[in-house]
PDB file of C-alpha atoms in Angstrom:
ATOM      1  CA  MET A 226      -0.172  -0.088   0.032  1.00 67.00           C
ATOM      2  CA  ALA A 227       1.430   3.627  -1.141  1.00 88.00           C
ATOM      3  CA  HIS A 228      -0.554   5.329   1.790  1.00 93.00           C
ATOM      4  CA  SER A 229      -1.412   4.924   5.572  1.00 95.00           C
ATOM      5  CA  PHE A 230      -2.367   6.335   8.508  1.00 96.00           C
ATOM      6  CA  GLU A 231       0.041   5.441  11.984  1.00 96.00           C
ATOM      7  CA  ILE A 232      -1.000   6.010  15.292  1.00 98.00           C
ATOM      8  CA  TYR A 233       2.745   6.137  17.494  1.00 97.00           C
ATOM      9  CA  LYS A 234       3.516   7.213  21.092  1.00 97.00           C
ATOM     10  CA  ASP A 235       5.144  10.378  20.922  1.00 96.00           C
ATOM     11  CA  LYS A 236       8.696  11.139  24.248  1.00 96.00           C
ATOM     12  CA  ALA A 237       5.691  12.724  26.455  1.00 97.00           C
ATOM     13  CA  GLY A 238       3.857   9.578  25.561  1.00 97.00           C
ATOM     14  CA  GLU A 239       1.110  11.015  23.700  1.00 98.00           C
ATOM     15  CA  PHE A 240      -0.685   9.396  20.743  1.00 98.00           C
ATOM     16  CA  ARG A 241      -0.375  10.436  17.378  1.00 98.00           C
ATOM     17  CA  VAL A 242      -0.910  10.536  14.278  1.00 97.00           C
ATOM     18  CA  ARG A 243       0.934  10.360  11.215  1.00 96.00           C
ATOM     19  CA  PHE A 244       0.023   9.743   7.747  1.00 95.00           C
ATOM     20  CA  LYS A 245       2.417   8.396   5.233  1.00 95.00           C
ATOM     21  CA  TYR A 246       2.806   8.320   1.182  1.00 94.00           C
ATOM     22  CA  ASN A 247       5.187   5.860  -0.059  1.00 92.00           C
ATOM     23  CA  ALA A 248       7.021   5.355   3.199  1.00 87.00           C
ATOM     24  CA  GLU A 249       6.999   9.371   3.568  1.00 95.00           C
ATOM     25  CA  THR A 250       5.183  11.774   6.252  1.00 96.00           C
ATOM     26  CA  ILE A 251       3.277  14.172   4.570  1.00 95.00           C
ATOM     27  CA  PHE A 252       2.432  14.925   8.126  1.00 95.00           C
ATOM     28  CA  SER A 253       1.580  14.702  11.624  1.00 96.00           C
ATOM     29  CA  THR A 254      -1.061  15.738  14.074  1.00 97.00           C
ATOM     30  CA  GLU A 255      -1.147  16.703  17.736  1.00 97.00           C
ATOM     31  CA  GLY A 256      -0.920  14.985  20.893  1.00 97.00           C
ATOM     32  CA  TYR A 257      -3.539  13.826  22.296  1.00 98.00           C
ATOM     33  CA  LYS A 258      -4.050  11.454  25.756  1.00 98.00           C
ATOM     34  CA  ALA A 259      -6.514   8.489  24.491  1.00 98.00           C
ATOM     35  CA  LYS A 260      -5.294   6.440  21.272  1.00 98.00           C
ATOM     36  CA  SER A 261      -9.527   6.559  21.173  1.00 98.00           C
ATOM     37  CA  SER A 262      -8.451   9.284  20.698  1.00 98.00           C
ATOM     38  CA  ALA A 263      -6.511   9.812  17.858  1.00 97.00           C
ATOM     39  CA  GLN A 264      -8.147   6.535  15.364  1.00 97.00           C
ATOM     40  CA  ASN A 265     -11.163   9.455  15.919  1.00 97.00           C
ATOM     41  CA  ALA A 266      -8.038  11.665  13.775  1.00 96.00           C
ATOM     42  CA  ILE A 267      -8.101   9.350  11.226  1.00 96.00           C
ATOM     43  CA  ASP A 268     -11.853   8.608  11.338  1.00 95.00           C
ATOM     44  CA  SER A 269     -12.477  12.970  10.570  1.00 94.00           C
ATOM     45  CA  PHE A 270      -9.879  12.839   7.395  1.00 91.00           C
ATOM     46  CA  LYS A 271     -11.454   9.984   5.933  1.00 91.00           C
ATOM     47  CA  LYS A 272     -15.018  11.395   6.117  1.00 91.00           C
ATOM     48  CA  ASN A 273     -13.281  14.520   5.618  1.00 89.00           C
ATOM     49  CA  GLY A 274     -10.577  14.364   3.443  1.00 86.00           C
ATOM     50  CA  PRO A 275     -11.403  13.755   0.348  1.00 81.00           C
ATOM     51  CA  GLY A 276     -13.664  16.679  -0.726  1.00 83.00           C
ATOM     52  CA  ALA A 277     -11.096  19.483   0.984  1.00 86.00           C
ATOM     53  CA  PRO A 278     -10.488  22.069  -1.357  1.00 89.00           C
ATOM     54  CA  THR A 279      -7.594  23.394  -2.388  1.00 89.00           C
ATOM     55  CA  GLU A 280      -6.996  26.726  -0.501  1.00 92.00           C
ATOM     56  CA  ASP A 281      -3.711  28.801  -2.279  1.00 94.00           C
ATOM     57  CA  ASN A 282      -2.184  31.499   0.149  1.00 96.00           C
ATOM     58  CA  SER A 283       1.070  31.620  -1.397  1.00 94.00           C
ATOM     59  CA  GLY A 284       0.434  35.434  -3.178  1.00 91.00           C
ATOM     60  CA  ASP A 285       1.244  34.074  -6.517  1.00 79.00           C
TER      61      ASP A 285
END
């Protein structure tokens, strides 16, 4: 699979989510105290992400 979500624990012991594409991390989330909150973030990305518009604030 070329892309995946990964839940991991950071050095502070909080749960975070990484989105990887071809083994490269594209983004990661804030830390969550509960693993279920990290899973909720993934569920939200999957539900709301496909229709997200592109916002160009580059000024060009």
